[in-house]
PDB file as gemmi writes it, atoms N, CA and C in Angstrom:
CRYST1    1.000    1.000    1.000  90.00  90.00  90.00 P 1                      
ATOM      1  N   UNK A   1      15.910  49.142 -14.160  1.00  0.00           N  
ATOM      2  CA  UNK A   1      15.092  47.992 -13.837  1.00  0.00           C  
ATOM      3  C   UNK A   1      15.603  47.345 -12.550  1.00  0.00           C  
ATOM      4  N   UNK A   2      14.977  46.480 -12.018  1.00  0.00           N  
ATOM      5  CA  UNK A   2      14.704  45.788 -10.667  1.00  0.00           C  
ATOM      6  C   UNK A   2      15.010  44.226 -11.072  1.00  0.00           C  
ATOM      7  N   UNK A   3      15.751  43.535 -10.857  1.00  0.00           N  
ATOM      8  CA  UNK A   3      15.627  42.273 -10.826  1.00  0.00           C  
ATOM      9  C   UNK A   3      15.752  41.252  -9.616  1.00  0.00           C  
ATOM     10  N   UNK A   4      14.743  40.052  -9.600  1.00  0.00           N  
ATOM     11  CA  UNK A   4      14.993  39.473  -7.870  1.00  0.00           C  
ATOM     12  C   UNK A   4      14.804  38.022  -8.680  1.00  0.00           C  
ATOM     13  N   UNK A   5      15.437  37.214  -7.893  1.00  0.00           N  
ATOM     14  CA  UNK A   5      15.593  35.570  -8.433  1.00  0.00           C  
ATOM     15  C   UNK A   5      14.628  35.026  -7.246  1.00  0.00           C  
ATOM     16  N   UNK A   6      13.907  33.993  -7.554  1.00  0.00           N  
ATOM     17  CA  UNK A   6      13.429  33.176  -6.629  1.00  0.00           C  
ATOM     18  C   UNK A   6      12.896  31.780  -6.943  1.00  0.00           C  
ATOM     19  N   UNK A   7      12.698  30.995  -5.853  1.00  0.00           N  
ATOM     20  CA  UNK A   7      12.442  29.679  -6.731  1.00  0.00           C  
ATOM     21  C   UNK A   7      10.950  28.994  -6.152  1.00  0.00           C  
ATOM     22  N   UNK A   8       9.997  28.880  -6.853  1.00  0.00           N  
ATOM     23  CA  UNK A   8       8.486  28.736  -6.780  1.00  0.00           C  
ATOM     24  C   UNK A   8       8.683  27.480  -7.097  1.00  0.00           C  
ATOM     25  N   UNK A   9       8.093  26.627  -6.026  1.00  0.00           N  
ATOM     26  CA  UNK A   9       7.906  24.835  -5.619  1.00  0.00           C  
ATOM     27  C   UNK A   9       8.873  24.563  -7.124  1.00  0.00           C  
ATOM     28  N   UNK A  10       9.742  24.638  -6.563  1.00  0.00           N  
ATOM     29  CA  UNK A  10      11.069  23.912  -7.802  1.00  0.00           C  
ATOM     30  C   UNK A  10      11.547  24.580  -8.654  1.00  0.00           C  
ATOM     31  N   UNK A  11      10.501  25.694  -9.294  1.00  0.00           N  
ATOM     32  CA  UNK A  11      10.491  26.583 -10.840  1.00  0.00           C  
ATOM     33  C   UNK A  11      11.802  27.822  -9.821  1.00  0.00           C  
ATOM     34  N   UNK A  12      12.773  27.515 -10.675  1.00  0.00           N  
ATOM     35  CA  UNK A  12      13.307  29.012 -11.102  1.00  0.00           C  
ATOM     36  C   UNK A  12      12.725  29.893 -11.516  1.00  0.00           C  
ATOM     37  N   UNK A  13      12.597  31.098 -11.109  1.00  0.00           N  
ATOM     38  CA  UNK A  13      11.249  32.542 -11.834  1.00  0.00           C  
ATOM     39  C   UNK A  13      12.762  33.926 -11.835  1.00  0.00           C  
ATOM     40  N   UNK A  14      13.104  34.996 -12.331  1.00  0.00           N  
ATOM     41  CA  UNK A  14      13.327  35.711 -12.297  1.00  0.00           C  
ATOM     42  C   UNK A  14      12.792  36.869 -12.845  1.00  0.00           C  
ATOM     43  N   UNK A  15      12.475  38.079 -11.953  1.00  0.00           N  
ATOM     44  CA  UNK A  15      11.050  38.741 -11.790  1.00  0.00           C  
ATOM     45  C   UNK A  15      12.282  39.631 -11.916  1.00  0.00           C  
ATOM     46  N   UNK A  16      12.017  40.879 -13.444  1.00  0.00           N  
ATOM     47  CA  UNK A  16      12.451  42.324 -13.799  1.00  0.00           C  
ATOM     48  C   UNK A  16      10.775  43.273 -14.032  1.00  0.00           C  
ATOM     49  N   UNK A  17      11.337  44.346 -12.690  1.00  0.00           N  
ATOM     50  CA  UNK A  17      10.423  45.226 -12.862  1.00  0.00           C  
ATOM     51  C   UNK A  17      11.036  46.430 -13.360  1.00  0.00           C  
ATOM     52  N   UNK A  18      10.586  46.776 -14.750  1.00  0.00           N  
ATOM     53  CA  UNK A  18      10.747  47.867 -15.160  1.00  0.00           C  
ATOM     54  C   UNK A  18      10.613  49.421 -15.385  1.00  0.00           C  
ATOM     55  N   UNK A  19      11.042  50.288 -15.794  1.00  0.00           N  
ATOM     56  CA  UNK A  19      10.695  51.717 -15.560  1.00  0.00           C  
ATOM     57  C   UNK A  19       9.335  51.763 -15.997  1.00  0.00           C  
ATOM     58  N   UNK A  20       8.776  51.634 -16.888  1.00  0.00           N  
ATOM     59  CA  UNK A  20       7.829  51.078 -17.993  1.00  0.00           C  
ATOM     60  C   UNK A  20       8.235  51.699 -19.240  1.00  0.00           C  
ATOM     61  N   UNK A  21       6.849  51.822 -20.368  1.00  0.00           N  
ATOM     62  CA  UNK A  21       7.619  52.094 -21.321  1.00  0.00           C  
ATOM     63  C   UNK A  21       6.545  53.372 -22.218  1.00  0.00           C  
ATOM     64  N   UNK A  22       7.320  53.811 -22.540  1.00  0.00           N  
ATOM     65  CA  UNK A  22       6.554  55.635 -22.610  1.00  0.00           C  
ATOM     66  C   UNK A  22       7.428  56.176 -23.926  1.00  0.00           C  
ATOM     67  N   UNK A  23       6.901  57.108 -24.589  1.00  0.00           N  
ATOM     68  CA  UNK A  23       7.704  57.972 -25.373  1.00  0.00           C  
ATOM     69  C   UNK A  23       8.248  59.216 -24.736  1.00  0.00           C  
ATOM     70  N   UNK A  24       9.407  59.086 -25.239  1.00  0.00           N  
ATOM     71  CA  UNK A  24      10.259  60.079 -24.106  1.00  0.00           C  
ATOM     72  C   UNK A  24      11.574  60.625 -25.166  1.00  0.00           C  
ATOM     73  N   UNK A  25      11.489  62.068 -24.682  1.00  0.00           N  
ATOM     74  CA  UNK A  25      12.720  62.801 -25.582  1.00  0.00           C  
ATOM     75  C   UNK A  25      13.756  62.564 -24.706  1.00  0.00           C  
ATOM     76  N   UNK A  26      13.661  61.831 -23.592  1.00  0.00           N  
ATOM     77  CA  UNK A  26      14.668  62.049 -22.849  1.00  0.00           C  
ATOM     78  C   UNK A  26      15.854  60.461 -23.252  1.00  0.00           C  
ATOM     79  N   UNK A  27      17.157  60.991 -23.151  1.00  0.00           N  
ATOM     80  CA  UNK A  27      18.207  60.002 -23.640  1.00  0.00           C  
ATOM     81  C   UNK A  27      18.153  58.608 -22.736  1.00  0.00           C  
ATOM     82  N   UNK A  28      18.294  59.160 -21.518  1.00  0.00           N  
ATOM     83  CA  UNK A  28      18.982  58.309 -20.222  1.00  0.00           C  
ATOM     84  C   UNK A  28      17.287  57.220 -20.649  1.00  0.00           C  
ATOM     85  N   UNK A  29      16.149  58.327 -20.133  1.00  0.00           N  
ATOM     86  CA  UNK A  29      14.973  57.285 -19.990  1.00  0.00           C  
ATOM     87  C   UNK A  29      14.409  56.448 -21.838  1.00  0.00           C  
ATOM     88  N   UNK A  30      14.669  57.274 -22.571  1.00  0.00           N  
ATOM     89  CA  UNK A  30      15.064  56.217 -24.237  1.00  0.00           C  
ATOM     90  C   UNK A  30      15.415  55.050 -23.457  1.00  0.00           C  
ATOM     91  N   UNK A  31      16.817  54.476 -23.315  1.00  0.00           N  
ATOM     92  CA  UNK A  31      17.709  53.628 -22.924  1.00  0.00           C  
ATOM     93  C   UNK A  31      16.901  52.370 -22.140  1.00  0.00           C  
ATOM     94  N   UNK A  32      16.362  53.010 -20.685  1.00  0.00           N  
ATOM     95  CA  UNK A  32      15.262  52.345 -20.192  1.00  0.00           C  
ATOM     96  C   UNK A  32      14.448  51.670 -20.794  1.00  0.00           C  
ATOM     97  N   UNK A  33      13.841  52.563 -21.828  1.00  0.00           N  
ATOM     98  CA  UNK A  33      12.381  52.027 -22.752  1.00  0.00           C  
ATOM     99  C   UNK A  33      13.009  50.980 -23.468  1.00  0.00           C  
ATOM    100  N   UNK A  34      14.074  51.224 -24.302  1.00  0.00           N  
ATOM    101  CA  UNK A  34      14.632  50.172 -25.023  1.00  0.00           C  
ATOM    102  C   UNK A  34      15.036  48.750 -24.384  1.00  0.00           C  
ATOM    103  N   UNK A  35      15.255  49.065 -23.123  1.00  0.00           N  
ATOM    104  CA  UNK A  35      15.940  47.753 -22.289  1.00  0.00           C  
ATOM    105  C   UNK A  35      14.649  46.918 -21.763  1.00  0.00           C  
ATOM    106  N   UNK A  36      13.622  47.997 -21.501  1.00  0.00           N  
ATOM    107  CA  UNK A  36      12.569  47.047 -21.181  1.00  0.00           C  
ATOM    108  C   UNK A  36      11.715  46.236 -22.159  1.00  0.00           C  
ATOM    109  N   UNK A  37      11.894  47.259 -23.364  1.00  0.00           N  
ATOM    110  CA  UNK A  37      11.357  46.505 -24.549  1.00  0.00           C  
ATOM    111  C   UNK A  37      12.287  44.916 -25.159  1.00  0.00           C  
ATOM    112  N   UNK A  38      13.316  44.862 -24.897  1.00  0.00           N  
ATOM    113  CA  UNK A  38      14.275  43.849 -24.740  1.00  0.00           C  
ATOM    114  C   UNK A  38      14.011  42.866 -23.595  1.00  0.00           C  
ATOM    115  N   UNK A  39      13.474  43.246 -22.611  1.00  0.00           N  
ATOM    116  CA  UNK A  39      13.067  42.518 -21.602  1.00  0.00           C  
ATOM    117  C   UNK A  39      11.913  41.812 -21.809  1.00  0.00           C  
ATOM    118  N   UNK A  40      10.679  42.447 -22.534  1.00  0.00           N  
ATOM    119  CA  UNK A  40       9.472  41.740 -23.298  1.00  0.00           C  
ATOM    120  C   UNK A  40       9.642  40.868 -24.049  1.00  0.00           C  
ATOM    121  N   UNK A  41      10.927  40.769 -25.022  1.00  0.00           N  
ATOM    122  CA  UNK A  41      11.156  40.109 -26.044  1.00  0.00           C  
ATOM    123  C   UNK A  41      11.167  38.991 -25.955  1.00  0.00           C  
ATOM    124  N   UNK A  42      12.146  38.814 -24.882  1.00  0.00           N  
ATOM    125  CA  UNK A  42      13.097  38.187 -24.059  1.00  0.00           C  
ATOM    126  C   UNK A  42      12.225  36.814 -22.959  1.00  0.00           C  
ATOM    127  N   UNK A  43      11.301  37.365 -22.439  1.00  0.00           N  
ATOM    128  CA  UNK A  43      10.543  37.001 -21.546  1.00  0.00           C  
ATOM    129  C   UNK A  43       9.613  35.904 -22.589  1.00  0.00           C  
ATOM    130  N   UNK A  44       9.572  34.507 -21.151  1.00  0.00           N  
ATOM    131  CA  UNK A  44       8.493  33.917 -21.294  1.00  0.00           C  
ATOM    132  C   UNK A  44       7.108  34.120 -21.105  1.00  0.00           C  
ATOM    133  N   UNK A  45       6.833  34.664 -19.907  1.00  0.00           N  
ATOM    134  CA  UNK A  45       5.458  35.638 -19.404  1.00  0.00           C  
ATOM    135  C   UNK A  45       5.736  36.784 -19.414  1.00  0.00           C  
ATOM    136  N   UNK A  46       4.791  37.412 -19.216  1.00  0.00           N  
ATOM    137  CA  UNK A  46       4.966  38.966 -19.353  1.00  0.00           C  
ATOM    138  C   UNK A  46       3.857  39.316 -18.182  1.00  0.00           C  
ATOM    139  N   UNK A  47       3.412  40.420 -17.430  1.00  0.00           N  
ATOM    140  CA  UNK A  47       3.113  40.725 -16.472  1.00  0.00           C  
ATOM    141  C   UNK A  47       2.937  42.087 -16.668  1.00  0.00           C  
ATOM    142  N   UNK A  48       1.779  42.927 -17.330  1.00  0.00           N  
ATOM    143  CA  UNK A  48       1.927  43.982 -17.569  1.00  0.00           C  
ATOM    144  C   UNK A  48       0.997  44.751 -16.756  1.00  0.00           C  
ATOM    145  N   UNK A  49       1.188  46.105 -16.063  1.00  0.00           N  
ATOM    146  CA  UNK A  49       0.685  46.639 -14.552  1.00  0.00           C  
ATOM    147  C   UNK A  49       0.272  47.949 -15.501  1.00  0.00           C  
ATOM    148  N   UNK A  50      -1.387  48.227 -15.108  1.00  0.00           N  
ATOM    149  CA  UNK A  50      -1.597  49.568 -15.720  1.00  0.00           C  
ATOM    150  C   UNK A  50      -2.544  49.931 -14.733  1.00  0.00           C  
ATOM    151  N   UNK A  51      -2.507  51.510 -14.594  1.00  0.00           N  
ATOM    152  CA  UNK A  51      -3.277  52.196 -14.071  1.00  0.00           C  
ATOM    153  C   UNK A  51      -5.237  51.929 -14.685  1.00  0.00           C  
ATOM    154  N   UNK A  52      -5.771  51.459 -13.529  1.00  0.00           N  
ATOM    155  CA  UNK A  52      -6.948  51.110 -13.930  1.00  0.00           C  
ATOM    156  C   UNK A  52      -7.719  52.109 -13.740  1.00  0.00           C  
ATOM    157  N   UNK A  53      -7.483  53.371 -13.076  1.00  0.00           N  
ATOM    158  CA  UNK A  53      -8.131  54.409 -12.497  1.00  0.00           C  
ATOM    159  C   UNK A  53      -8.174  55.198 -13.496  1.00  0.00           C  
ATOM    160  N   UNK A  54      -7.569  54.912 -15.036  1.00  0.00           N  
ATOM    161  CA  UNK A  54      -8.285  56.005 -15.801  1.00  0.00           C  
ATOM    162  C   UNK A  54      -8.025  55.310 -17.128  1.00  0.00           C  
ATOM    163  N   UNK A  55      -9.054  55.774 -18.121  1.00  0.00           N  
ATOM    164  CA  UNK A  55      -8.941  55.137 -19.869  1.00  0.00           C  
ATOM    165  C   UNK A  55      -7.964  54.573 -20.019  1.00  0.00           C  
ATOM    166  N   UNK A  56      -7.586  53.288 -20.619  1.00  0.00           N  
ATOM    167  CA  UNK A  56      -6.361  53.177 -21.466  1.00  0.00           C  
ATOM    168  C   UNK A  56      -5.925  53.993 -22.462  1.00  0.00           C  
ATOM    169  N   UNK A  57      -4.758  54.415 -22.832  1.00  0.00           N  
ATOM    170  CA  UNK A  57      -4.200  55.569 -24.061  1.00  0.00           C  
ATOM    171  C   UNK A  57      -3.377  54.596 -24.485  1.00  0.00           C  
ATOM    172  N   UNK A  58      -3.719  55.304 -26.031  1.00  0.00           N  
ATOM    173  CA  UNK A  58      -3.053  54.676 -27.055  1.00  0.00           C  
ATOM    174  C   UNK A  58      -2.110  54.186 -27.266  1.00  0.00           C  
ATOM    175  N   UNK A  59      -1.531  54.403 -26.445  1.00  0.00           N  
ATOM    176  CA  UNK A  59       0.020  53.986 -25.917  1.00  0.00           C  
ATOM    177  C   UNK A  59       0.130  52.746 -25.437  1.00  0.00           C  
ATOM    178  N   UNK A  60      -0.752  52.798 -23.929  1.00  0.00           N  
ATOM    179  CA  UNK A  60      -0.965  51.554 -23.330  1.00  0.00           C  
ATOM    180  C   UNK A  60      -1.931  50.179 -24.073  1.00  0.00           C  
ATOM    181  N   UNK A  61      -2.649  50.679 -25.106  1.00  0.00           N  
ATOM    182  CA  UNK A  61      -3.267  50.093 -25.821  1.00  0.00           C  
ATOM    183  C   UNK A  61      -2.103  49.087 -26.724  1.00  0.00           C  
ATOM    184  N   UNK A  62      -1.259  49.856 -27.499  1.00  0.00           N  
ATOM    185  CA  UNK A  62      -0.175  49.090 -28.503  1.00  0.00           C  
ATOM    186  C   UNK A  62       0.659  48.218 -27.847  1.00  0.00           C  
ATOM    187  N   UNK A  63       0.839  48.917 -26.440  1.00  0.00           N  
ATOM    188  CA  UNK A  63       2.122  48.016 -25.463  1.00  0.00           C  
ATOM    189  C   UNK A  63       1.108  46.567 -25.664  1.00  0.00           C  
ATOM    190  N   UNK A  64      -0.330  46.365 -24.834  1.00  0.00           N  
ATOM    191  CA  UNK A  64      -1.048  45.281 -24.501  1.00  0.00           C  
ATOM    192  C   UNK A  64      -0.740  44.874 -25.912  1.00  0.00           C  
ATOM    193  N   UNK A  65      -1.009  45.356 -26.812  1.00  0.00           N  
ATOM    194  CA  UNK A  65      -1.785  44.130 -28.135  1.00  0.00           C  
ATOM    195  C   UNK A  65       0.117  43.603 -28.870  1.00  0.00           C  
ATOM    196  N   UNK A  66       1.300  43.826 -28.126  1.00  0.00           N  
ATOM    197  CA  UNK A  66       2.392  43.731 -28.489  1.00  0.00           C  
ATOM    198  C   UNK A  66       3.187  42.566 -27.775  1.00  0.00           C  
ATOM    199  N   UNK A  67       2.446  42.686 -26.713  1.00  0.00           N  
ATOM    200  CA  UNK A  67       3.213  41.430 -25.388  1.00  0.00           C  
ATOM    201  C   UNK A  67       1.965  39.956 -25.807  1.00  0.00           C  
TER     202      UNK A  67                                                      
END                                                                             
């Protein structure tokens, strides 16, 4: 993940952009998924970026109805 601090007319904001979050056999990118899912938890807003250029999948469907 990506993290940048900044301060919007007074507001403290700290903006984490993440790997996203996917099912994956893979260990290292697991780890990712888990940290970003910790990062959702975690978070006051959430800001979620999806490819509009094709169907939502079921996947991206559960992430939305979860945040």
């Amino acid at each position: 993940s990506i993290e940048e601090y900044m301060t919007v007319e007074g507001i403290s904001l700290r903006l984490i952009d993440t790997a996203g979050i996917r099912d994956t056999q893979d260990t290292v990118e697991a780890l990712g998924v888990e940290r970003a899912r910790d990062y959702i938890n975690k978070a006051d807003i959430v800001l979620c970026v999806i490819d509009g250029s094709t169907p939502l999948t079921p996947e991206e469907i559960e992430i939305l109805t979860s945040v």
